[in-house]
C-alpha cells in the first residue's frame, strides 16, 4: 500500500490559485488535445503589448503531460504573463523584460544534456525525448529572488535526485556542477560584457550532493502546463525552492558530479554578496537591502503590490533545515 | 520660451508614466521600474541643471541662466517622487524598516542626504528668501556640487552588476564640475570667511 503524507509546505492547487484562473487553467489543460489555437491566444494576452507589435515572434510552447499537484494551502499563483515577462537571464540582457524580448530565437530543439564526472554511467541525453519518457509532475513552488521579490510558480518537471541516480553517482561525488549553454552567436550577453552584466560565461551553478538529491529539488521543463519559454530557461532548468532564484540555472547543457565545491557565477562576480549556498534567509541581509521581507508579484497592478515577510528557507524549512544542522548560515550564506 | 520647454520636457515623461502604470506597461515588478525611472530622471535633470551656467557663459547667452531655477525644482520633484515611491510602494511605509534601511545601507543614506540638500534648496528658492539670505544662500545652493556626487555615488552602489552606466554618469558629473572649477573653488573658499 502506498501511503502518501503531505508536509506543511507542499502546496495544493485550489488554495494556490485565484478561482477564476484555476478554472480557466483546468479548462485549458483539458482542451490541450485540440488546444494549440487556444495556447496562441493565451500567450499573447498581456506580455506582447509590452513589446509593441512583436506579435507572432514568440517561441511556440508545447503542452506537456504531467500529474497535477494535489491540494495546496493559501498561496496565490503569479499570473503566467508575469512569470514569463519578468526574468533574470543575463545572457539576454540585464533588464527584466530583455530576456523575453531577446531570447525568442534561441534554438532549443534539439537539445542534449551531458551528465559526467563522478558517475559510473556518464551519458548524453536527448532532453525532448527525456521529457516525453520520464514521468512529469507539477510542483507549485514559491520563488524568492535575491532582489527581494517573489512569485508562486506552477513548474512541471521531475526530481533531480531520481534523474541523477540513473547515472550511478560514485562515492566520490560530493557536489553537482551545472553549466548553461555557451553560444555567443545566440546569446547577446555572452558577446558583450555590457549586455551580459559583466558575468563570466558560461553561467555555472552548483549544489551539494544532499541538496541535489533532496526530493524538493527538481529539473523543470515546463510551467503552467506547457514547455518553458526561452526566457525562463528552456528547455531544461534547475529549481531549488528554498534557495534564492539565481541558483536556478537555466538552459542547462551539462551536469558534472565532482569532489570539490564548484564555482558559481554570482559568487565569482561578487563573493561578499552571493554565497554558494544562497539559502533564503530573512535574518541575513544582502549588503544593500534587507531580506526580511519581499514584494510578492501577484495579480493586479502597481498599487496591488504587497510586501510580505520572507520565511526561513522560503517556507521549506521543515523539509530542508536539517541539511544545514551545525552550519553557521551567516557565514555560509 | 525656453522655460516652457523645460516644463514640458520634465512633465511629459511623468504623464507618460501615469499612462504606463494604467496600462501595466511597467512589467512584472512595476515598483522597481518606477523607482529606477524616477531616479534616473532626477540624475539627468541634475546634470542638466549643472550644465546651465557654464553653457551660458561659454555661449555668452545669459538668458539661459533663467533655466536654473525651473530645472532645479523639477530635479527636486523627480527626486521626491523617487524617494516617496521607495517609502510608500517599496517599503510600504513600514517606518521601522525604513529607519533600519536608512541606517544600514550607505547608498540609501547617500541618496537621502542628497534629497535633504535638494529639499533645503527648493524651499529657499523662493525669491524673498533669496534676498533675505544673502551670502548664505550662495553657500547653500553651491551644495549642488555635492549633491551631484552623492547622487552618482548612490547610483553606483545601488546597481547589482555592471558598472558602466553609473560610470558614464559619474564621468559626466566630474566633467561638469571641472568645467566650472573656478566657481566651485570660489564656493569652497566662501566657507573660510
Short mmCIF file of C-alpha atoms in Angstrom, two decimals:
data_model
loop_
_atom_site.label_atom_id
_atom_site.label_comp_id
_atom_site.label_asym_id
_atom_site.label_seq_id
_atom_site.Cartn_x
_atom_site.Cartn_y
_atom_site.Cartn_z
CA UNK A 1 0.00 0.00 0.00
CA UNK A 2 1.27 3.42 -0.87
CA UNK A 3 0.95 5.89 1.96
CA UNK A 4 1.30 9.48 0.90
CA UNK A 5 1.92 12.08 3.54
CA UNK A 6 1.91 15.76 2.82
CA UNK A 7 4.25 18.16 4.55
CA UNK A 8 3.09 21.60 5.52
CA UNK A 9 4.78 23.44 2.71
CA UNK A 10 3.53 21.15 -0.04
CA UNK A 11 1.08 23.39 -1.77
CA UNK A 12 -2.21 22.19 -3.12
CA UNK A 13 -3.62 23.80 -6.11
CA UNK A 14 -7.06 25.05 -5.19
CA UNK A 15 -5.80 27.35 -2.49
CA UNK A 16 -2.85 28.41 -4.56
CA UNK A 17 -4.81 29.88 -7.40
CA UNK A 18 -7.46 32.52 -7.69
CA UNK A 19 -10.51 30.50 -8.60
CA UNK A 20 -11.06 32.13 -11.95
CA UNK A 21 -7.63 31.35 -13.31
CA UNK A 22 -7.70 27.93 -11.68
CA UNK A 23 -10.83 27.05 -13.59
CA UNK A 24 -9.64 28.50 -16.85
CA UNK A 25 -6.33 26.72 -16.49
CA UNK A 26 -8.00 23.39 -15.92
CA UNK A 27 -10.14 24.02 -18.96
CA UNK A 28 -7.04 24.87 -20.88
CA UNK A 29 -5.27 21.71 -19.87
CA UNK A 30 -8.31 19.60 -20.69
CA UNK A 31 -8.57 21.16 -24.08
CA UNK A 32 -4.93 20.72 -24.90
CA UNK A 33 -5.53 17.97 -27.41
CA UNK A 34 -7.28 20.36 -29.70
CA UNK A 35 -5.87 23.35 -27.98
CA UNK A 36 -2.91 24.67 -29.92
CA UNK A 37 -5.01 27.57 -31.07
CA UNK A 38 -6.03 28.43 -27.53
CA UNK A 39 -2.39 28.42 -26.49
CA UNK A 40 -1.59 31.00 -29.08
CA UNK A 41 -4.33 33.21 -27.66
CA UNK A 42 -3.36 32.77 -24.03
CA UNK A 43 0.26 33.64 -24.65
CA UNK A 44 -0.49 36.84 -26.48
CA UNK A 45 -2.78 38.45 -23.94
CA UNK A 46 -0.59 40.66 -21.81
CA UNK A 47 3.09 40.44 -22.47
CA UNK A 48 3.01 41.36 -26.07
CA UNK A 49 1.69 44.89 -25.66
CA UNK A 50 4.92 45.40 -23.79
CA UNK A 51 6.93 44.75 -26.92
CA UNK A 52 4.62 46.71 -29.19
CA UNK A 53 3.80 44.55 -32.18
CA UNK A 54 6.28 41.75 -31.72
CA UNK A 55 3.29 39.55 -32.22
CA UNK A 56 3.91 36.13 -33.64
CA UNK A 57 7.62 36.10 -32.84
CA UNK A 58 7.12 34.30 -29.57
CA UNK A 59 8.73 30.89 -29.46
CA UNK A 60 5.98 28.23 -29.53
CA UNK A 61 5.40 26.25 -26.35
CA UNK A 62 4.13 22.70 -26.37
CA UNK A 63 1.59 21.25 -23.98
CA UNK A 64 3.02 18.74 -21.52
CA UNK A 65 1.53 15.67 -19.95
CA UNK A 66 2.04 15.57 -16.22
CA UNK A 67 0.39 14.59 -12.98
CA UNK A 68 -1.10 17.73 -11.47
CA UNK A 69 -0.27 18.65 -7.90
CA UNK A 70 -3.00 17.85 -5.42
CA UNK A 71 -4.43 20.44 -3.00
CA UNK A 72 -2.30 23.34 -1.73
CA UNK A 73 -2.61 25.88 1.13
CA UNK A 74 -3.17 29.64 0.90
CA UNK A 75 -0.89 30.85 -1.82
CA UNK A 76 -1.84 32.73 -4.90
CA UNK A 77 -0.22 31.94 -8.22
CA UNK A 78 1.68 34.66 -10.02
CA UNK A 79 -0.09 35.22 -13.35
CA UNK A 80 1.60 33.41 -16.21
CA UNK A 81 2.18 36.63 -18.15
CA UNK A 82 4.28 37.98 -15.28
CA UNK A 83 6.21 34.75 -14.84
CA UNK A 84 7.24 34.83 -18.50
CA UNK A 85 7.86 38.58 -18.78
CA UNK A 86 9.85 39.30 -15.65
CA UNK A 87 13.08 37.36 -15.84
CA UNK A 88 16.73 37.48 -14.94
CA UNK A 89 18.63 35.77 -17.74
CA UNK A 90 21.64 38.00 -18.28
CA UNK A 91 22.67 36.13 -21.41
CA UNK A 92 19.80 38.04 -23.00
CA UNK A 93 20.25 41.36 -21.19
CA UNK A 94 20.08 42.70 -17.66
CA UNK A 95 16.64 44.37 -17.84
CA UNK A 96 13.74 42.32 -16.53
CA UNK A 97 11.93 42.35 -19.87
CA UNK A 98 15.07 41.89 -22.00
CA UNK A 99 15.07 38.08 -21.86
CA UNK A 100 11.50 37.84 -23.16
CA UNK A 101 12.41 40.24 -25.96
CA UNK A 102 15.79 38.83 -26.97
CA UNK A 103 15.55 35.10 -26.42
CA UNK A 104 12.69 34.04 -28.66
CA UNK A 105 15.04 32.91 -31.42
CA UNK A 106 17.03 30.57 -29.14
CA UNK A 107 17.30 27.20 -30.83
CA UNK A 108 16.02 24.79 -28.21
CA UNK A 109 15.42 21.78 -30.44
CA UNK A 110 17.33 19.52 -30.47
CA UNK A 111 18.90 19.89 -27.02
CA UNK A 112 21.22 17.49 -25.33
CA UNK A 113 22.25 17.31 -21.70
CA UNK A 114 25.50 15.63 -20.71
CA UNK A 115 25.90 14.02 -17.29
CA UNK A 116 29.52 13.23 -16.46
CA UNK A 117 32.18 13.26 -13.77
CA UNK A 118 31.87 11.01 -10.73
CA UNK A 119 29.25 8.70 -12.19
CA UNK A 120 29.54 5.06 -13.21
CA UNK A 121 27.48 5.62 -16.36
CA UNK A 122 28.17 9.01 -17.92
CA UNK A 123 25.85 9.77 -20.81
CA UNK A 124 24.33 12.41 -23.02
CA UNK A 125 20.56 12.50 -23.12
CA UNK A 126 18.14 14.00 -25.60
CA UNK A 127 16.14 16.40 -23.44
CA UNK A 128 12.98 16.34 -25.58
CA UNK A 129 12.93 12.56 -25.63
CA UNK A 130 13.54 12.56 -21.89
CA UNK A 131 10.63 14.94 -21.42
CA UNK A 132 8.31 12.58 -23.27
CA UNK A 133 9.53 9.43 -21.49
CA UNK A 134 10.05 10.47 -17.88
CA UNK A 135 7.04 10.88 -15.61
CA UNK A 136 6.48 14.62 -15.22
CA UNK A 137 4.79 16.16 -12.23
CA UNK A 138 3.57 19.61 -11.28
CA UNK A 139 5.30 21.40 -8.40
CA UNK A 140 3.80 24.65 -7.21
CA UNK A 141 6.68 26.44 -5.52
CA UNK A 142 7.37 29.80 -4.00
CA UNK A 143 10.23 31.50 -5.83
CA UNK A 144 12.21 34.12 -3.95
CA UNK A 145 14.64 36.28 -5.88
CA UNK A 146 17.70 37.64 -4.07
CA UNK A 147 16.48 41.09 -5.17
CA UNK A 148 13.62 40.79 -2.66
CA UNK A 149 10.75 39.98 -4.98
CA UNK A 150 8.88 36.71 -5.08
CA UNK A 151 6.46 34.70 -7.18
CA UNK A 152 4.49 31.47 -6.90
CA UNK A 153 5.04 29.32 -9.99
CA UNK A 154 3.48 26.03 -11.11
CA UNK A 155 6.52 24.22 -12.52
CA UNK A 156 6.39 20.97 -14.42
CA UNK A 157 9.39 18.70 -14.07
CA UNK A 158 10.97 15.76 -12.31
CA UNK A 159 13.18 15.20 -9.30
CA UNK A 160 16.84 15.85 -9.96
CA UNK A 161 17.83 13.15 -7.46
CA UNK A 162 15.91 10.40 -9.22
CA UNK A 163 17.35 11.53 -12.52
CA UNK A 164 20.94 11.54 -11.23
CA UNK A 165 20.59 8.02 -9.85
CA UNK A 166 20.25 6.72 -13.43
CA UNK A 167 23.89 7.61 -13.97
CA UNK A 168 25.01 5.88 -10.76
CA UNK A 169 26.93 8.51 -8.81
CA UNK A 170 30.12 7.17 -7.23
CA UNK A 171 31.03 7.63 -3.58
CA UNK A 172 33.39 10.44 -4.59
CA UNK A 173 30.52 12.61 -5.83
CA UNK A 174 30.21 15.40 -3.24
CA UNK A 175 28.89 18.24 -5.35
CA UNK A 176 26.93 18.75 -8.55
CA UNK A 177 28.12 21.37 -11.04
CA UNK A 178 25.76 22.77 -13.67
CA UNK A 179 26.51 24.68 -16.83
CA UNK A 180 24.35 26.78 -19.15
CA UNK A 181 24.65 26.79 -22.92
CA UNK A 182 27.61 28.83 -24.16
CA UNK A 183 26.73 30.22 -27.55
CA UNK A 184 27.67 33.88 -28.09
CA UNK A 185 26.06 33.78 -31.54
CA UNK A 186 22.66 33.26 -29.95
CA UNK A 187 23.21 34.99 -26.63
CA UNK A 188 23.99 38.71 -26.91
CA UNK A 189 25.04 38.90 -23.25
CA UNK A 190 27.85 36.43 -23.94
CA UNK A 191 29.08 38.52 -26.86
CA UNK A 192 29.12 41.80 -25.00
CA UNK A 193 30.05 42.29 -21.35
CA UNK A 194 27.86 45.37 -21.10
CA UNK A 195 24.75 43.49 -22.25
CA UNK A 196 25.66 40.49 -20.10
CA UNK A 197 26.08 42.42 -16.86
CA UNK A 198 29.79 41.62 -16.51
CA UNK A 199 29.19 37.94 -15.70
CA UNK A 200 31.80 35.41 -16.89
CA UNK A 201 30.10 32.96 -19.19
CA UNK A 202 29.09 30.20 -19.42
CA UNK A 203 26.90 30.63 -16.35
CA UNK A 204 27.71 27.97 -13.78
CA UNK A 205 25.97 26.85 -10.62
CA UNK A 206 26.38 24.15 -8.04
CA UNK A 207 24.71 22.19 -5.27
CA UNK A 208 25.98 19.95 -2.54
CA UNK A 209 25.11 16.31 -3.24
CA UNK A 210 22.50 16.08 -0.47
CA UNK A 211 20.82 19.27 -1.72
CA UNK A 212 20.72 17.87 -5.23
CA UNK A 213 19.24 14.56 -4.04
CA UNK A 214 16.54 16.27 -1.95
CA UNK A 215 13.05 15.47 -3.25
CA UNK A 216 12.13 19.18 -3.42
CA UNK A 217 14.91 19.83 -5.96
CA UNK A 218 13.66 19.45 -9.50
CA UNK A 219 14.74 19.86 -13.07
CA UNK A 220 11.91 21.78 -14.64
CA UNK A 221 10.91 21.50 -18.28
CA UNK A 222 7.70 23.49 -18.11
CA UNK A 223 5.48 25.97 -16.34
CA UNK A 224 1.75 26.48 -16.42
CA UNK A 225 1.32 23.13 -18.18
CA UNK A 226 3.44 23.94 -21.19
CA UNK A 227 7.12 23.70 -22.05
CA UNK A 228 9.33 26.51 -20.76
CA UNK A 229 9.69 29.67 -22.81
CA UNK A 230 13.33 30.51 -23.60
CA UNK A 231 13.41 33.40 -21.12
CA UNK A 232 12.54 31.01 -18.28
CA UNK A 233 15.35 28.64 -19.19
CA UNK A 234 14.04 26.38 -21.95
CA UNK A 235 14.22 23.56 -22.43
CA UNK A 236 15.51 22.46 -19.02
CA UNK A 237 16.42 24.32 -15.85
CA UNK A 238 17.03 23.81 -12.17
CA UNK A 239 14.53 24.75 -9.45
CA UNK A 240 15.59 24.68 -5.78
CA UNK A 241 12.69 26.29 -3.94
CA UNK A 242 14.44 27.05 -0.64
CA UNK A 243 17.27 28.96 -2.33
CA UNK A 244 17.39 32.36 -3.98
CA UNK A 245 16.32 32.31 -7.61
CA UNK A 246 19.78 32.76 -9.08
CA UNK A 247 20.64 29.17 -8.06
CA UNK A 248 18.03 28.02 -10.58
CA UNK A 249 20.41 27.82 -13.52
CA UNK A 250 18.69 27.98 -16.89
CA UNK A 251 19.06 26.22 -20.24
CA UNK A 252 21.36 23.53 -18.84
CA UNK A 253 23.69 21.62 -21.17
CA UNK A 254 25.98 19.91 -18.67
CA UNK A 255 25.77 18.37 -15.23
CA UNK A 256 29.02 17.19 -13.70
CA UNK A 257 29.35 15.35 -10.39
CA UNK A 258 32.52 16.45 -8.67
CA UNK A 259 34.54 16.07 -5.47
CA UNK A 260 35.24 19.74 -4.80
CA UNK A 261 32.81 22.61 -4.35
CA UNK A 262 32.34 24.03 -7.87
CA UNK A 263 32.49 27.75 -8.69
CA UNK A 264 29.17 29.58 -9.14
CA UNK A 265 28.65 32.59 -11.41
CA UNK A 266 27.26 35.11 -8.94
CA UNK A 267 29.76 34.12 -6.29
CA UNK A 268 32.57 34.77 -8.76
CA UNK A 269 31.10 38.17 -9.60
CA UNK A 270 30.56 39.38 -6.02
CA UNK A 271 31.56 36.87 -3.36
CA UNK A 272 30.60 39.17 -0.48
CA UNK A 273 27.03 39.39 -1.78
CA UNK A 274 26.26 35.97 -3.22
CA UNK A 275 27.41 32.86 -1.42
CA UNK A 276 27.49 29.27 -2.64
CA UNK A 277 24.52 28.24 -0.50
CA UNK A 278 22.19 31.17 -1.14
CA UNK A 279 19.52 29.77 1.17
CA UNK A 280 16.61 32.15 1.57
CA UNK A 281 17.23 33.65 4.98
CA UNK A 282 15.31 36.66 6.33
CA UNK A 283 17.89 37.03 9.11
CA UNK A 284 20.83 37.62 6.81
CA UNK A 285 20.62 40.86 4.84
CA UNK A 286 22.04 41.42 1.42
CA UNK A 287 24.70 44.15 1.86
CA UNK A 288 22.43 46.64 0.09
CA UNK A 289 18.96 45.67 1.23
CA UNK A 290 17.06 43.82 3.91
CA UNK A 291 15.98 40.26 3.14
CA UNK A 292 13.43 40.27 5.97
CA UNK A 293 10.54 40.95 3.61
CA UNK A 294 9.77 40.78 -0.09
CA UNK A 295 7.47 42.22 -2.75
CA UNK A 296 5.13 39.48 -3.92
CA UNK A 297 4.40 39.69 -7.62
CA UNK A 298 0.83 38.51 -7.88
CA UNK A 299 -2.24 39.50 -9.83
CA UNK A 300 -3.02 43.22 -10.00
CA UNK A 301 -1.09 46.34 -10.83
CA UNK A 302 1.22 48.81 -9.16
CA UNK A 303 -0.83 49.55 -6.10
CA UNK A 304 -1.66 45.91 -5.51
CA UNK A 305 1.97 45.02 -4.90
CA UNK A 306 2.20 43.54 -1.45
CA UNK A 307 5.17 43.45 0.86
CA UNK A 308 5.20 40.25 2.88
CA UNK A 309 7.58 38.71 5.39
CA UNK A 310 10.19 36.35 4.00
CA UNK A 311 10.18 32.86 5.51
CA UNK A 312 13.34 30.99 6.54
CA UNK A 313 14.30 28.63 3.71
CA UNK A 314 11.50 30.32 1.77
CA UNK A 315 8.95 28.34 3.79
CA UNK A 316 10.54 24.93 3.19
CA UNK A 317 12.44 24.80 6.49
CA UNK A 318 10.52 21.80 7.78
CA UNK A 319 11.92 19.73 4.94
CA UNK A 320 15.38 21.16 4.44
CA UNK A 321 16.63 22.82 7.65
CA UNK A 322 18.22 19.53 8.73
CA UNK A 323 20.59 19.69 5.75
CA UNK A 324 22.29 22.64 7.42
CA UNK A 325 22.39 21.46 11.01
CA UNK A 326 25.59 22.64 12.71
CA UNK A 327 26.25 25.18 9.98
CA UNK A 328 26.51 28.90 10.64
CA UNK A 329 24.25 30.25 7.92
CA UNK A 330 25.58 33.77 8.46
CA UNK A 331 28.97 32.53 7.39
CA UNK A 332 27.74 30.09 4.76
CA UNK A 333 25.23 32.45 3.18
CA UNK B 1 10.00 80.01 -24.43
CA UNK B 2 12.98 78.04 -23.16
CA UNK B 3 11.38 77.84 -19.75
CA UNK B 4 8.24 76.40 -21.26
CA UNK B 5 10.37 73.74 -22.97
CA UNK B 6 11.87 72.81 -19.61
CA UNK B 7 8.43 72.47 -18.03
CA UNK B 8 7.10 70.36 -20.87
CA UNK B 9 10.27 68.28 -21.01
CA UNK B 10 10.11 67.45 -17.31
CA UNK B 11 6.35 66.98 -17.11
CA UNK B 12 5.65 64.87 -20.20
CA UNK B 13 7.65 61.84 -19.04
CA UNK B 14 5.64 61.95 -15.79
CA UNK B 15 2.38 61.97 -17.73
CA UNK B 16 3.68 59.07 -19.81
CA UNK B 17 4.36 57.28 -16.54
CA UNK B 18 0.74 57.66 -15.45
CA UNK B 19 -0.41 56.12 -18.74
CA UNK B 20 2.19 53.35 -18.49
CA UNK B 21 1.08 52.48 -14.96
CA UNK B 22 -2.54 52.32 -16.03
CA UNK B 23 -1.72 50.06 -18.94
CA UNK B 24 0.51 47.78 -16.87
CA UNK B 25 3.48 48.57 -19.08
CA UNK B 26 5.99 48.63 -16.25
CA UNK B 27 6.42 44.87 -16.29
CA UNK B 28 6.16 42.28 -13.57
CA UNK B 29 7.73 44.33 -10.80
CA UNK B 30 6.36 47.81 -11.50
CA UNK B 31 7.57 49.27 -8.20
CA UNK B 32 11.22 48.69 -9.03
CA UNK B 33 10.73 50.00 -12.56
CA UNK B 34 9.07 53.12 -11.25
CA UNK B 35 11.82 53.79 -8.72
CA UNK B 36 14.54 53.38 -11.34
CA UNK B 37 12.73 55.51 -13.90
CA UNK B 38 12.28 58.37 -11.43
CA UNK B 39 15.79 58.06 -10.07
CA UNK B 40 17.41 58.13 -13.50
CA UNK B 41 15.23 61.07 -14.46
CA UNK B 42 16.30 63.09 -11.44
CA UNK B 43 20.00 62.42 -12.10
CA UNK B 44 19.59 63.60 -15.68
CA UNK B 45 17.78 66.74 -14.57
CA UNK B 46 20.53 67.34 -12.01
CA UNK B 47 23.23 67.14 -14.69
CA UNK B 48 21.20 69.48 -16.91
CA UNK B 49 20.89 71.97 -14.06
CA UNK B 50 24.64 71.97 -13.61
CA UNK B 51 25.18 72.39 -17.32
CA UNK B 52 23.28 75.68 -17.47
CA UNK B 53 25.71 78.27 -16.12
CA UNK B 54 28.92 77.08 -17.80
CA UNK B 55 27.00 76.79 -21.05
CA UNK B 56 25.50 80.27 -20.65
CA UNK B 57 28.98 81.61 -20.02
CA UNK B 58 30.69 79.98 -22.96
CA UNK B 59 27.84 80.83 -25.33
CA UNK B 60 27.61 84.31 -23.80
CA UNK B 61 23.87 83.74 -23.57
CA UNK B 62 22.85 85.00 -20.15
CA UNK B 63 19.16 84.29 -20.71
CA UNK B 64 19.99 80.62 -20.27
CA UNK B 65 20.65 81.19 -16.57
CA UNK B 66 16.93 81.63 -16.03
CA UNK B 67 16.55 77.90 -16.61
CA UNK B 68 18.48 77.01 -13.47
CA UNK B 69 15.57 77.52 -11.11
CA UNK B 70 12.93 75.51 -13.02
CA UNK B 71 15.42 72.73 -13.79
CA UNK B 72 16.50 72.56 -10.18
CA UNK B 73 12.92 72.47 -8.94
CA UNK B 74 11.99 69.76 -11.43
CA UNK B 75 15.01 67.77 -10.33
CA UNK B 76 13.76 68.08 -6.74
CA UNK B 77 10.27 66.98 -7.84
CA UNK B 78 11.56 63.88 -9.59
CA UNK B 79 13.88 63.05 -6.69
CA UNK B 80 10.97 63.45 -4.26
CA UNK B 81 8.77 61.13 -6.32
CA UNK B 82 11.65 58.63 -6.44
CA UNK B 83 12.02 58.84 -2.66
CA UNK B 84 8.28 58.67 -1.94
CA UNK B 85 7.86 55.65 -4.23
CA UNK B 86 10.56 53.88 -2.27
CA UNK B 87 8.94 54.87 1.04
CA UNK B 88 5.36 54.06 0.17
CA UNK B 89 5.36 51.40 -2.53
CA UNK B 90 8.61 49.54 -1.98
CA UNK B 91 8.80 49.59 1.81
CA UNK B 92 5.08 50.05 2.35
CA UNK B 93 5.56 52.93 4.85
CA UNK B 94 6.92 50.44 7.37
CA UNK B 95 8.79 53.05 9.41
CA UNK B 96 10.93 50.66 11.40
CA UNK B 97 12.09 49.00 8.18
CA UNK B 98 12.66 52.42 6.59
CA UNK B 99 14.68 53.62 9.57
CA UNK B 100 16.73 50.42 9.57
CA UNK B 101 17.43 50.66 5.85
CA UNK B 102 18.49 54.30 6.13
CA UNK B 103 20.97 53.47 8.84
CA UNK B 104 22.27 50.20 7.44
CA UNK B 105 22.61 50.91 3.72
CA UNK B 106 25.20 53.51 2.93
CA UNK B 107 23.90 54.02 -0.61
CA UNK B 108 20.43 54.82 0.69
CA UNK B 109 21.90 57.25 3.20
CA UNK B 110 23.81 58.93 0.37
CA UNK B 111 20.63 59.30 -1.67
CA UNK B 112 18.71 60.55 1.33
CA UNK B 113 21.38 63.18 2.10
CA UNK B 114 21.27 64.36 -1.49
CA UNK B 115 17.49 64.67 -1.26
CA UNK B 116 17.69 66.64 2.02
CA UNK B 117 20.00 69.17 0.40
CA UNK B 118 17.69 69.44 -2.59
CA UNK B 119 14.80 69.98 -0.18
CA UNK B 120 16.61 72.87 1.54
CA UNK B 121 17.46 74.36 -1.84
CA UNK B 122 13.90 74.00 -3.11
CA UNK B 123 12.47 75.78 -0.04
CA UNK B 124 14.99 78.59 -0.28
CA UNK B 125 14.37 79.08 -3.98
CA UNK B 126 11.50 81.41 -3.07
CA UNK B 127 12.75 84.85 -4.29
CA UNK B 128 12.01 86.60 -1.00
CA UNK B 129 14.18 84.14 0.88
CA UNK B 130 16.95 84.51 -1.66
CA UNK B 131 17.20 88.23 -0.90
CA UNK B 132 16.94 87.70 2.81
CA UNK B 133 19.64 85.04 2.97
CA UNK B 134 22.28 86.96 1.07
CA UNK B 135 25.63 85.22 1.11
CA UNK B 136 24.45 82.13 2.92
CA UNK B 137 22.05 81.45 0.04
CA UNK B 138 25.04 81.06 -2.27
CA UNK B 139 26.68 78.74 0.17
CA UNK B 140 23.59 76.57 0.43
CA UNK B 141 22.96 76.41 -3.30
CA UNK B 142 26.59 75.66 -4.03
CA UNK B 143 25.94 72.37 -2.29
CA UNK B 144 24.53 71.20 -5.61
CA UNK B 145 28.13 70.28 -6.44
CA UNK B 146 28.00 67.86 -3.54
CA UNK B 147 24.52 66.63 -4.46
CA UNK B 148 25.63 65.53 -7.93
CA UNK B 149 28.47 63.49 -6.48
CA UNK B 150 26.21 61.96 -3.84
CA UNK B 151 23.59 61.08 -6.44
CA UNK B 152 26.09 59.42 -8.77
CA UNK B 153 27.63 57.53 -5.87
CA UNK B 154 24.15 56.43 -4.77
CA UNK B 155 23.50 55.13 -8.30
CA UNK B 156 26.90 53.39 -8.45
CA UNK B 157 26.36 51.50 -5.21
CA UNK B 158 22.77 50.57 -5.94
CA UNK B 159 23.39 48.53 -9.09
CA UNK B 160 23.68 44.79 -8.76
CA UNK B 161 26.17 44.30 -11.57
CA UNK B 162 27.55 46.26 -14.48
CA UNK B 163 29.35 49.48 -13.53
CA UNK B 164 29.44 51.05 -16.98
CA UNK B 165 26.21 53.02 -16.83
CA UNK B 166 26.86 54.63 -13.43
CA UNK B 167 30.45 55.27 -14.53
CA UNK B 168 29.18 57.26 -17.51
CA UNK B 169 27.05 59.43 -15.24
CA UNK B 170 29.92 59.88 -12.83
CA UNK B 171 32.22 60.92 -15.66
CA UNK B 172 29.71 63.50 -16.93
CA UNK B 173 29.32 64.89 -13.41
CA UNK B 174 33.07 65.20 -12.93
CA UNK B 175 33.45 66.86 -16.36
CA UNK B 176 30.78 69.40 -15.44
CA UNK B 177 32.47 70.18 -12.14
CA UNK B 178 35.85 70.53 -13.83
CA UNK B 179 34.37 72.79 -16.47
CA UNK B 180 33.17 75.16 -13.78
CA UNK B 181 36.12 74.61 -11.42
CA UNK B 182 36.58 78.35 -10.88
CA UNK B 183 33.03 78.65 -9.50
CA UNK B 184 33.44 75.52 -7.40
CA UNK B 185 36.68 76.86 -5.92
CA UNK B 186 35.03 80.23 -5.18
CA UNK B 187 32.20 78.43 -3.44
CA UNK B 188 34.61 76.32 -1.37
CA UNK B 189 36.56 79.43 -0.34
CA UNK B 190 33.36 81.17 0.79
CA UNK B 191 33.29 78.90 3.85
CA UNK B 192 36.66 80.17 5.04
CA UNK B 193 35.15 83.51 5.88
#
